[in-house]
Every structure is written in C-alpha cells, then in structure tokens.
C-alpha cells in the first residue's frame, strides 16, 4: 500500500483551534509510517524527533529510530560482515586456497556501516517532507491532551500519536555501570577479544554469533538452561547445539552477580549458579560485558501521566484494538505500546492507525494472526505460528513433522552444520499451525510460509506443493511421516523433543 497522493484533496481541514489533525511524537518505524500515511490520506500532520545519535538517550534519537540506527539494520549489516568468515571456511572445502590469512578490519566495517545508517536516516526524514508532514527536530512533551511543546514552542493538535519506542535496560547487579547495552555493542570502536553477554533473547543470541564470527571469545550467561525463552523448545535445543559447535561458550542456569573493573581496564565477572546447586566462578580479562536483558518503553517525562494516560504493568501504554489509549484523542503504536516489538508490526500498526483515523476505514486494525519472527544468529531461527508446546496445550490433537539435514553447501564445507525444519499440524482438521526452521537461510524461506499460514494452508496442500530442488526449503514439502503425535494433549507416538 502506498501512502497516497501528496496533495490533500479530501483533507478534513484542521479545526480553527488546532494547528494539526495529528501530532506524532517519535520518528521511528511506527511514527514515520503513521505520519506519512495519515498525511497521504489528507490529514495535516506534524512529527517531532530528537537530534540524531547512534547512542540513544532522553535527548538523542534520530529519524528512522531504533530499527535504522540501533537495531535491525546495523545488526543485520554486522551479521553479514560475520557471515563472510563462515563462507570462507566453507570455501576451503570447495577448493579455494585462501593464501595468506584474510584479515578483518572492524573499524572499516563500522565506518562503512555508519555511513549507510546516516543515509537511511536521511531518507526517512526526506520521505516525511515529501509526504508534507511538518518535521520538528526536538523533544516533544504533552502540556495537555491537545498541546505538544517542542523547543519551547507550543502546537495544538486534535489527535496525538505516541510512538516514542523503547530503550535497553541493564540487569541491576553490582558493577553494572561497567557493562554496555545493544546501543553501544553496535558502535564499538575496538573489537573485543573477550565478550561476555548476559541474556539469550534475540539480542543476546544475535550479538553472540556476530562477535563469535569476528573472532572474539564469546561467553553467553543465561538464567534458563536453553536460550531464546518463548521459542519452540525443539528449535531452542537444536540452535544451542549449533551455537556451541561454532565456538560460543554457553553458561546455562547461571547469572552474573558482580562486575569489577581491574587496574588494567579489563573486567572480571562473577557468575553464580541460578536455580541449581553449584559453585560460583569468575570470567576474567573481559573486554566488554553486554546486557541483553530486555527493553523498557520510553515514556518518562513526556506529560502522559499528567493527562491521565494508563500504563500496563510493564510500563507500556494500554491501548485498544485501534491503538487508542484511555484518553480519547491519544493513541500509541510501536514498541511503546505493542505486545510484539518488531519493525514490521510497528509499521502495520502505523498503517492501520492511518486507515482507521483518516482513510475512511473505521474498522481498520492491526492483525497479529501470523507474525513471523527471526533471530538473525548463526544459524538463523525463524518461525511463524504456534510452537509445539503451545499447540499441544491449545489444540490437544497435534502431529509434528520434522527433519534434520545437512545443507548441501556443508556436504563439502564445515563439518557438523545441520538444519532443522518443522511443521506443527492440527490432527483434527489438517491445518498447519506453525512452521519452524533453524538454518542459514531461514529468514528468507520463512516469509513465503508465513503467507501460506495466513491463508490457512493444510498439510495436504503443503504436501501437494512441488519442491524447489536442490534447496533447504524443499524439506518443508517433503515431510511424509509424523515424528511425534499428541492426542488429547498427551504424547501417543514418538519421543519427546
Ligand atoms: C538491537 C536490536 C535489533 C533489532 N532487530 C530487529 C530485527 O531484526 N527485526 C525486527 O523486526 N525488529 C528488530 N528490532 C526491534 C525494532 O527495532 C523495533 O521494534 C522498532 O524499531 C520499533 O519502532 P518504534 O517506532 O516503535 O520505536 P523506535 O524505532 O525506537 O522509535 C521511537 C522514536 O521516538 C523518538 N523519541 C522518543 N521520545 C521522544 C520525544 N519525547 N520526542 C520526540 N521523539 C522522541 C526516539 O528518538 C526514536 O527515534 C531490533 C531492536 C534492537 C534493539
Ligand atoms: N531479530 C529480531 O527480530 C529482533 C532482534 C533484536 C531485538 N528484537 C526485539 O527487541 C526486543 C528486545 O530484545 P532483547 O533480546 O533485549 O529482549 P528479550 O526479551 O528477547 O530477551 C531478554 C533476555 O534477558 C533475560 N534476562 C532478563 N533479565 C535478566 C537478568 N537479570 N539476568 C540474566 N538474564 C536476564 C531474559 O530472560 C530474556 O531471555 C525483543 O523482544 C524483540 O522483539 C527483535
């Protein structure tokens, strides 16, 4: 869908008392999408965003937001940089002689990456201008439910959209000030020889694989026994083995209790057993410790409490299905309010908001039915739909189809590299409930299966689909027999994952 014409033919003119139909706080994925589309549909729109910086704060941000400057894009570029290492190792098996050891210039990569991020951030700003959104650089704050103040100037708006995103948090342990967050790990100047990462969610796993591929010694400290809490258990077990095979040092059921800075500038991390018996141990000579322990919505001191906006127990703005808060003209989308903090979800919420408010489609609302998700680690873990455990709990009668194989590239490349594909099927009506994949191309493959899930594909239809040969993707349409079966929520055939 395009944001529509730049002119405002059917513009519902702003009421005399208002400067704008819509004032948006925040120019990340969510805010920019909503502002551009709303303007394209005829609304008079303003958007404020903080001055640009690669490290975020209450005063620094930049158009494009987290995704462009401190999230998806820099992370993916850094992951790509690391994948060349894997490619080179595989190339040897195919006869390539890498005469002289290839070297990696970390600073060069960082410089090139920053240039690209600035280019993209500028495009976001230009796109706002093209859409005739009034861009105001500065920190926005609500004075009342219709007035926003930026740089001492007041603007009256009929509707307010809060799209201020989120920021990374550190675990509250002694010496945490010596640790860094995702903002900094994406912007290091020196490649750490030894990196400790706390937390194995999306960010922890992605950064562990990125720096492992750059040659750093990477330790992952995780409270659970498996990484990626909330993903399919079989996929979590499988991906952990692949991380270990690639050299990541995994410390499950463990938690850091203290960080000390030594006189030589290096860090020592004390690690305790977590919910298990055992001794504490230390990791010393550490160059950086990354806290990948989650994010909080950015809502501090922007006047929301004063106008009576309600928050949930995680500090997110509570909104209804049309992204409306309990205050009738204040809306919120993206990380500051959503249950699924991903860029495409933020964009979807922005689009649906614009359609609902200004596009003449009162019923428009975000559809969270089949949101695919990928951890861009090495290998990638991608899924859409239900995990095995959730399907068994919710549906009861479930067939699991799965297969583990060696990707063709690795028949001559590195040893031990395996991929997992898995399909979760409702035995009652043959509907596919979930697709899961661990493999180097999982992100590219999963998009098509997300579309299939969205339209309600059955296992029979999947089987009738002709494969693409030779490829990893064809494994999904060649799963003849169930690996496991559950009836009435109990395992009746096959072994536990
Ligand atoms: C390291 C990392 C990697 C990620 N990788 C992926 C990925 O691969 N795929 C994916 O889908 N998602 C990924 N995400 C998540 C994704 O980046 C977010 O879900 C998305 O950026 C949220 O967009 P948003 O517009 O809600 O918030 P943001 O992008 O954070 O935008 C909010 C904007 O509001 C501005 N702002 C805040 N307060 C004010 C104020 N008072 N006045 C004016 N402006 C203000 C901020 O400066 C910011 O630019 C990643 C996140 C991180 C941290
Ligand atoms: N590829 C992607 O799509 C992608 C990549 C990065 C981030 N994101 C988004 O950003 C969000 C934030 O990512 P994240 O990885 O910071 O959060 P997360 O919620 O995915 O993971 C945080 C992890 O830290 C652990 N943790 C929390 N407190 C801890 C403590 N005191 N000690 C040890 N471990 C602790 C949690 O158990 C959890 O596993 C994600 O939810 C995701 O939506 C998406």
XYZ file of C-alpha atoms and ligand atoms in Angstrom:
594
model
C 0.000 0.000 0.000
C 1.312 3.452 -0.812
C 0.816 6.491 1.366
C -1.360 8.002 -1.312
C -1.175 11.311 -3.137
C 0.888 14.185 -1.771
C -1.859 16.702 -2.308
C -4.683 16.799 0.179
C -7.834 16.635 -1.919
C -10.239 15.467 0.779
C -8.323 16.924 3.697
C -10.637 17.169 6.657
C -9.398 20.695 7.451
C -7.928 21.132 10.930
C -10.444 22.830 13.191
C -9.671 26.514 13.784
C -8.378 25.868 17.275
C -5.942 23.182 16.113
C -2.701 23.557 14.180
C -2.794 19.877 13.219
C -5.131 16.928 12.828
C -2.339 14.719 14.155
C 0.843 15.337 16.110
C 3.231 12.361 16.299
C 5.899 12.025 18.953
C 8.735 9.896 17.601
C 10.062 9.279 14.105
C 10.921 5.571 14.203
C 9.318 2.758 12.201
C 5.919 3.307 13.807
C 5.723 7.111 13.901
C 7.055 7.720 10.393
C 4.717 5.160 8.838
C 1.661 6.566 10.626
C 2.558 10.204 9.894
C 3.305 9.661 6.191
C 0.210 7.569 5.552
C -2.048 9.917 7.525
C -0.757 12.906 5.543
C -1.211 10.925 2.330
C -4.841 10.416 3.313
C -5.398 14.118 3.689
C -4.599 14.887 7.332
C -2.473 17.839 8.424
C 0.352 16.189 10.322
C 3.409 17.168 12.360
C 6.089 14.844 13.735
C 8.828 15.609 16.237
C 12.001 13.572 16.623
C 15.185 14.043 18.662
C 18.518 15.034 17.059
C 20.430 12.090 15.611
C 22.869 9.957 17.574
C 23.897 6.303 17.401
C 23.549 6.045 21.172
C 20.026 6.850 22.313
C 19.023 8.885 25.362
C 16.198 11.107 26.558
C 17.635 13.842 24.296
C 19.124 11.942 21.366
C 17.492 9.753 18.731
C 17.127 10.418 15.001
C 14.687 9.706 12.164
C 14.450 6.010 11.398
C 14.592 5.285 15.124
C 15.863 2.080 16.672
C 15.444 -0.070 13.571
C 17.590 2.135 11.346
C 20.137 3.492 13.818
C 20.407 0.979 16.688
C 18.533 -2.169 15.731
C 17.581 -4.258 12.710
C 19.728 -2.543 10.087
C 23.100 -2.133 11.882
C 22.640 -5.585 13.426
C 21.972 -7.231 10.052
C 24.909 -5.443 8.405
C 27.148 -6.622 11.234
C 25.800 -10.160 10.941
C 26.507 -10.134 7.203
C 30.073 -9.000 7.937
C 30.463 -12.040 10.201
C 28.993 -14.491 7.700
C 31.945 -13.919 5.354
C 34.028 -15.774 7.945
C 31.725 -18.801 7.689
C 31.713 -18.542 3.893
C 35.499 -18.542 3.799
C 35.660 -21.652 5.981
C 33.184 -23.411 3.675
C 35.044 -22.216 0.568
C 38.132 -24.236 1.508
C 36.201 -27.484 1.020
C 35.335 -26.320 -2.480
C 38.973 -25.901 -3.459
C 39.538 -22.242 -2.643
C 43.038 -21.570 -1.306
C 42.940 -18.592 0.992
C 46.612 -17.784 0.588
C 47.666 -15.564 3.439
C 45.180 -15.265 6.301
C 42.327 -12.874 5.398
C 42.063 -10.112 7.988
C 39.006 -8.274 9.227
C 39.148 -4.503 9.704
C 36.478 -3.927 12.351
C 36.835 -0.141 12.246
C 36.458 -0.101 8.467
C 33.233 -2.069 8.741
C 31.940 0.264 11.476
C 32.759 3.349 9.400
C 31.029 1.999 6.288
C 28.060 0.871 8.323
C 27.612 4.277 9.975
C 27.653 5.985 6.585
C 24.861 3.695 5.378
C 22.779 4.271 8.521
C 23.056 8.050 8.142
C 21.954 7.727 4.521
C 18.900 5.694 5.539
C 18.037 8.013 8.418
C 18.138 10.975 5.988
C 15.791 9.127 3.634
C 13.267 8.722 6.452
C 13.376 12.454 7.032
C 13.085 13.280 3.327
C 10.125 10.929 3.000
C 8.337 12.860 5.723
C 8.961 16.082 3.840
C 7.764 14.519 0.565
C 4.571 13.458 2.302
C 4.151 17.069 3.522
C 4.493 16.144 7.169
C 5.846 19.095 9.182
C 9.072 17.811 10.734
C 10.156 19.396 14.003
C 13.517 18.410 15.458
C 13.359 18.281 19.247
C 11.883 16.573 22.254
C 8.106 16.569 22.404
C 6.163 16.806 25.636
C 2.434 16.991 26.263
C 1.231 20.068 28.157
C -2.370 18.927 27.971
C -4.230 16.386 25.865
C -4.204 18.676 22.807
C -0.970 20.625 23.248
C 2.577 19.469 22.495
C 5.607 21.545 23.381
C 8.839 21.200 21.383
C 11.814 23.545 21.910
C 9.595 25.957 23.868
C 7.071 26.220 21.001
C 3.504 25.014 21.520
C 1.435 23.163 18.919
C -2.281 22.381 19.155
C -3.410 19.053 17.725
C -6.752 17.307 17.577
C -5.107 13.881 17.938
C -1.809 12.824 19.482
C 0.127 9.720 18.488
C 2.775 8.460 20.914
C 5.434 6.448 19.049
C 8.421 7.034 21.293
C 9.713 3.449 21.208
C 11.808 1.790 23.882
C 15.324 1.738 25.330
C 17.656 -1.036 26.545
C 17.973 -1.831 30.239
C 20.750 -3.440 32.281
C 20.291 -6.096 34.956
C 20.609 -4.423 38.371
C 23.833 -6.036 39.614
C 26.897 -4.647 41.371
C 29.196 -3.007 38.814
C 26.575 -2.881 36.046
C 27.877 0.611 35.122
C 30.873 -1.171 33.551
C 28.556 -3.029 31.171
C 27.094 -1.839 27.871
C 23.775 -2.261 26.057
C 22.845 -3.022 22.454
C 23.264 0.671 21.551
C 26.964 0.526 22.414
C 27.721 -3.012 21.219
C 26.641 -1.955 17.737
C 29.027 1.002 17.926
C 32.227 -0.324 19.492
C 35.439 1.172 18.139
C 37.654 -1.744 19.166
C 36.876 -5.393 18.517
C 36.667 -7.042 21.968
C 38.933 -10.047 22.356
C 36.667 -11.385 25.071
C 32.968 -10.514 25.233
C 30.524 -11.618 27.920
C 26.812 -11.385 27.133
C 24.077 -11.533 29.760
C 20.715 -12.757 28.458
C 19.967 -15.002 25.483
C 16.894 -13.413 23.919
C 17.007 -12.054 20.370
C 19.750 -9.538 21.062
C 21.967 -11.781 23.198
C 21.962 -14.605 20.634
C 22.421 -12.341 17.628
C 25.318 -10.418 19.144
C 26.955 -13.623 20.423
C 27.036 -15.016 16.888
C 28.143 -11.739 15.312
C 31.168 -11.326 17.595
C 31.937 -15.053 17.538
C 32.172 -14.777 13.754
C 34.520 -11.787 14.126
C 36.850 -13.979 16.195
C 36.051 -12.695 19.708
C 35.829 -15.199 22.568
C 32.130 -15.039 23.442
C 30.515 -16.186 26.711
C 26.726 -16.285 26.967
C 25.335 -16.229 30.519
C 21.725 -17.345 30.700
C 19.350 -17.995 33.591
C 17.447 -20.739 31.746
C 19.041 -23.984 30.562
C 18.171 -23.071 26.949
C 18.462 -19.801 25.016
C 15.524 -17.950 23.431
C 12.859 -18.377 26.042
C 9.447 -18.286 24.366
C 10.531 -20.038 21.157
C 9.777 -23.699 20.282
C 11.706 -25.980 22.669
C 12.975 -28.344 19.984
C 14.241 -25.372 17.948
C 15.908 -23.910 21.068
C 17.723 -27.171 21.815
C 18.789 -27.523 18.216
C 20.045 -23.968 17.809
C 22.028 -24.163 21.056
C 23.969 -27.173 19.743
C 24.759 -25.204 16.594
C 25.940 -22.191 18.639
C 28.238 -24.419 20.688
C 29.568 -26.107 17.560
C 30.568 -22.681 16.263
C 32.506 -21.973 19.466
C 30.185 -19.935 21.697
C 30.786 -20.652 25.388
C 27.372 -21.187 26.903
C 26.706 -20.869 30.660
C 23.102 -22.000 31.229
C 21.298 -21.821 34.608
C 23.727 -19.063 35.570
C 23.502 -15.419 36.478
C 26.148 -12.713 36.934
C 26.284 -11.178 40.409
C 29.159 -8.697 40.183
C 31.380 -6.884 37.682
C 34.727 -5.464 38.765
C 36.987 -3.188 36.760
C 40.654 -4.171 37.182
C 43.596 -1.747 37.185
C 44.467 -2.794 33.602
C 40.991 -1.728 32.452
C 39.780 -5.303 31.952
C 36.625 -6.578 33.634
C 36.062 -9.549 35.913
C 32.572 -11.032 36.038
C 31.413 -13.187 38.935
C 28.862 -15.762 37.808
C 26.565 -17.618 40.226
C 24.524 -20.774 39.669
C 20.874 -19.880 39.035
C 18.164 -22.137 40.498
C 20.597 -25.066 40.739
C 23.344 -26.365 43.028
C 26.934 -25.499 42.126
C 29.819 -23.121 42.666
C 30.252 -19.559 41.519
C 33.022 -18.876 39.030
C 34.762 -15.864 37.507
C 35.359 -14.791 33.947
C 38.381 -12.510 33.854
C 40.232 -10.426 31.270
C 36.889 -9.469 29.806
C 36.899 -6.504 27.403
C 33.154 -5.839 27.274
C 30.067 -7.114 29.018
C 26.801 -6.688 27.143
C 23.486 -6.615 28.971
C 20.929 -8.074 26.550
C 18.313 -8.184 29.258
C 15.342 -6.517 27.644
C 13.929 -3.073 26.898
C 11.543 -0.590 28.507
C 9.051 1.765 26.842
C 10.286 5.366 26.543
C 7.588 7.303 28.365
C 9.478 9.264 31.006
C 8.579 12.907 31.455
C 6.588 13.425 28.282
C 3.488 14.503 30.157
C 1.496 11.299 29.729
C 0.762 10.762 33.431
C -0.411 14.368 33.771
C -3.108 13.880 31.135
C -4.218 10.617 32.746
C -2.896 8.021 30.263
C -2.898 4.469 31.682
C 0.098 2.112 31.557
C 0.258 -1.666 31.925
C 2.484 -3.467 34.465
C 5.434 -3.328 32.018
C 5.098 0.441 31.646
C 3.629 0.228 28.128
C 0.722 2.439 27.141
C -2.512 0.475 27.347
C -4.374 0.706 24.050
C -7.478 -0.816 22.480
C -7.637 -2.691 19.158
C -7.438 0.641 17.286
C -4.323 1.731 19.248
C -6.347 4.238 21.287
C -5.382 4.875 24.917
C -7.873 5.524 27.695
C -7.655 9.252 26.788
C -9.898 9.549 23.744
C -7.611 11.549 21.421
C -4.296 9.954 22.446
C -3.078 6.898 20.531
C 0.085 4.798 20.798
C 1.792 2.392 18.410
C 5.114 0.530 18.122
C 7.380 -0.550 20.962
C 5.877 1.942 23.406
C 2.603 0.005 23.434
C 2.703 -3.140 21.293
C 2.865 -6.716 22.539
C 5.141 -7.687 19.612
C 8.060 -5.253 19.422
C 9.169 -5.806 15.827
C 9.575 -3.304 12.993
C 7.013 -4.812 10.586
C 4.490 -4.889 13.442
C 5.201 -1.218 14.238
C 4.674 -0.392 10.551
C 1.458 -2.427 10.384
C 0.138 -0.573 13.433
C 1.054 2.730 11.750
C -0.732 1.828 8.522
C -3.872 0.608 10.271
C -3.932 3.668 12.510
C -3.851 5.970 9.454
C -6.592 3.986 7.708
C -8.771 3.987 10.814
C -8.326 7.703 11.530
C -8.067 9.306 8.106
C -8.598 6.642 5.451
C -12.325 6.219 5.893
C -11.882 2.672 7.212
C -13.234 2.807 10.748
C -12.802 -0.957 11.190
C -9.112 -0.971 10.241
C -6.974 -2.519 12.977
C -3.683 -4.413 13.205
C -3.913 -8.156 12.563
C -1.477 -10.125 14.716
C -2.669 -13.519 13.412
C 0.522 -14.741 11.796
C 3.506 -12.562 12.594
C 6.740 -14.275 11.540
C 9.861 -13.760 13.593
C 13.558 -14.446 13.027
C 16.614 -14.488 15.254
C 19.423 -13.425 12.913
C 22.014 -15.591 14.625
C 24.280 -18.198 13.017
C 22.314 -20.266 12.201
C 19.093 -18.282 11.996
C 15.998 -19.395 13.856
C 12.731 -18.463 12.152
C 9.140 -19.308 12.880
C 5.567 -18.349 12.291
C 2.505 -19.606 14.157
C 2.366 -21.888 17.160
C 5.189 -23.717 18.920
C 4.782 -27.429 19.569
C 4.134 -26.920 23.301
C 1.533 -24.206 22.734
C -0.227 -26.182 20.002
C -0.475 -29.250 22.255
C -1.833 -27.126 25.073
C -4.342 -25.248 22.905
C -5.390 -27.878 20.367
C -4.615 -31.225 22.037
C -4.513 -33.413 18.908
C -1.337 -32.427 17.136
C 1.033 -34.035 14.621
C 4.631 -32.870 14.456
C 6.618 -33.275 11.262
C 10.306 -32.505 11.447
C 13.535 -33.237 9.680
C 17.217 -32.619 10.367
C 19.563 -32.479 7.404
C 22.978 -31.281 6.297
C 22.645 -28.277 3.995
C 24.126 -29.033 0.586
C 26.752 -26.346 0.987
C 28.112 -28.156 4.023
C 28.448 -31.505 2.307
C 31.814 -30.066 1.217
C 32.026 -27.190 3.723
C 32.347 -27.105 7.527
C 31.553 -30.314 9.407
C 28.629 -30.708 11.762
C 26.421 -27.960 10.321
C 22.808 -29.139 10.383
C 19.414 -27.589 9.723
C 16.021 -28.261 11.263
C 12.642 -27.816 9.598
C 9.457 -28.463 11.497
C 5.742 -28.231 10.806
C 3.094 -28.301 13.547
C -0.270 -29.612 12.323
C -3.713 -29.863 13.894
C -4.734 -33.536 13.609
C -8.416 -32.545 13.801
C -8.620 -30.550 10.570
C -5.162 -30.960 8.961
C -4.499 -27.189 9.266
C -0.875 -26.168 9.678
C -0.479 -24.345 12.986
C 3.193 -23.445 12.832
C 6.360 -23.515 10.747
C 9.819 -23.510 12.343
C 13.278 -23.552 10.851
C 16.859 -23.387 12.093
C 19.244 -22.800 9.209
C 21.362 -20.227 7.469
C 18.610 -19.122 5.043
C 15.695 -19.467 7.462
C 14.728 -15.772 7.303
C 14.415 -15.816 3.513
C 12.485 -19.091 3.489
C 10.001 -18.297 6.255
C 8.338 -15.299 4.573
C 6.581 -17.497 1.996
C 5.432 -19.952 4.649
C 4.055 -17.038 6.687
C 1.831 -16.194 3.713
C 0.748 -19.841 3.476
C -0.099 -19.919 7.183
C -2.001 -16.643 6.905
C -4.337 -18.103 4.298
C -4.786 -21.327 6.307
C -2.767 -23.922 4.395
C -3.395 -27.599 5.259
C -0.730 -30.307 5.495
C -2.268 -31.972 2.433
C -1.854 -28.763 0.413
C 1.703 -28.431 1.654
C 2.430 -31.993 0.503
C 0.889 -31.225 -2.901
C 3.275 -28.285 -3.359
C 6.128 -29.052 -5.741
C 9.539 -28.562 -4.154
C 12.447 -26.459 -5.348
C 15.370 -28.789 -5.839
C 18.055 -28.778 -4.586
C 17.278 -26.415 -1.719
C 16.830 -26.402 2.049
C 13.312 -25.017 1.589
C 12.075 -28.165 -0.170
C 12.416 -30.053 3.119
C 9.165 -28.361 4.162
C 7.189 -30.058 1.378
C 8.847 -33.478 1.779
C 7.755 -34.354 5.317
C 5.942 -37.647 4.779
C 5.521 -39.153 8.250
C 4.899 -37.513 11.614
C 7.862 -37.517 14.005
C 5.533 -37.327 17.001
C 1.815 -37.353 17.672
C -0.228 -35.994 20.535
C -3.811 -36.914 21.281
C -5.803 -35.154 23.966
C -2.644 -33.239 24.910
C -0.641 -36.448 25.575
C 2.263 -37.831 23.574
C 0.974 -41.032 21.895
C 3.611 -41.694 19.201
C 7.316 -40.865 19.002
C 9.700 -39.380 21.536
C 9.687 -36.105 23.487
C 11.557 -33.357 21.606
C 19.496 -4.479 18.602
C 18.110 -4.581 18.035
C 17.882 -5.340 16.912
C 16.613 -5.447 16.382
N 16.429 -6.224 15.286
C 15.203 -6.352 14.753
C 15.002 -7.123 13.583
O 15.924 -7.712 13.040
N 13.756 -7.194 13.067
C 12.691 -6.545 13.642
O 11.592 -6.635 13.127
N 12.850 -5.806 14.769
C 14.081 -5.689 15.329
N 14.254 -4.918 16.436
C 13.078 -4.242 17.035
C 12.734 -2.948 16.253
O 13.901 -2.176 16.101
C 11.666 -2.160 16.994
O 10.550 -2.983 17.234
C 11.214 -0.941 16.190
O 12.313 -0.123 15.855
C 10.197 -0.133 16.983
O 9.858 1.027 16.288
P 9.170 2.247 17.065
O 8.900 3.276 16.018
O 8.075 1.775 17.915
O 10.288 2.764 18.063
P 11.702 3.448 17.748
O 12.261 2.979 16.472
O 12.515 3.297 18.973
O 11.320 4.985 17.514
C 10.933 5.832 18.544
C 11.499 7.198 18.235
O 10.952 8.147 19.134
C 11.935 9.098 19.448
N 11.529 9.755 20.682
C 11.481 9.227 21.925
N 10.992 10.133 22.799
C 10.733 11.251 22.079
C 10.196 12.520 22.408
N 9.824 12.821 23.658
N 10.080 13.434 21.424
C 10.455 13.145 20.149
N 10.933 11.967 19.779
C 11.066 11.028 20.736
C 13.201 8.282 19.553
O 14.349 9.084 19.389
C 13.012 7.268 18.441
O 13.631 7.667 17.249
C 15.522 -4.769 16.985
C 15.744 -3.980 18.120
C 17.021 -3.886 18.628
C 17.243 -3.035 19.840
N 15.573 -10.317 15.046
C 14.661 -9.594 15.645
O 13.530 -9.519 15.207
C 15.000 -8.826 16.884
C 16.331 -8.652 17.242
C 16.614 -7.945 18.393
C 15.591 -7.420 19.165
N 14.308 -7.607 18.776
C 13.201 -7.072 19.604
O 13.715 -6.339 20.694
C 13.213 -6.866 21.913
C 14.271 -6.778 22.968
O 15.301 -7.748 22.740
P 16.104 -8.393 23.956
O 16.930 -9.504 23.419
O 16.749 -7.326 24.757
O 14.946 -8.908 24.868
P 14.333 -10.359 25.092
O 13.158 -10.136 25.930
O 14.191 -11.093 23.810
O 15.470 -11.116 25.918
C 15.932 -10.679 27.148
C 16.529 -11.863 27.867
O 17.226 -11.410 29.017
C 16.950 -12.281 30.085
N 17.142 -11.529 31.332
C 16.380 -10.533 31.804
N 16.870 -10.092 32.977
C 17.978 -10.830 33.240
C 18.918 -10.878 34.303
N 18.801 -10.066 35.343
N 19.922 -11.767 34.233
C 20.018 -12.606 33.185
N 19.159 -12.626 32.153
C 18.151 -11.749 32.187
C 15.519 -12.727 29.847
O 15.261 -13.950 30.495
C 15.469 -12.858 28.333
O 15.813 -14.127 27.892
C 12.767 -8.278 21.595
O 11.677 -8.664 22.393
C 12.430 -8.244 20.136
O 11.064 -8.040 19.966
C 13.997 -8.311 17.660
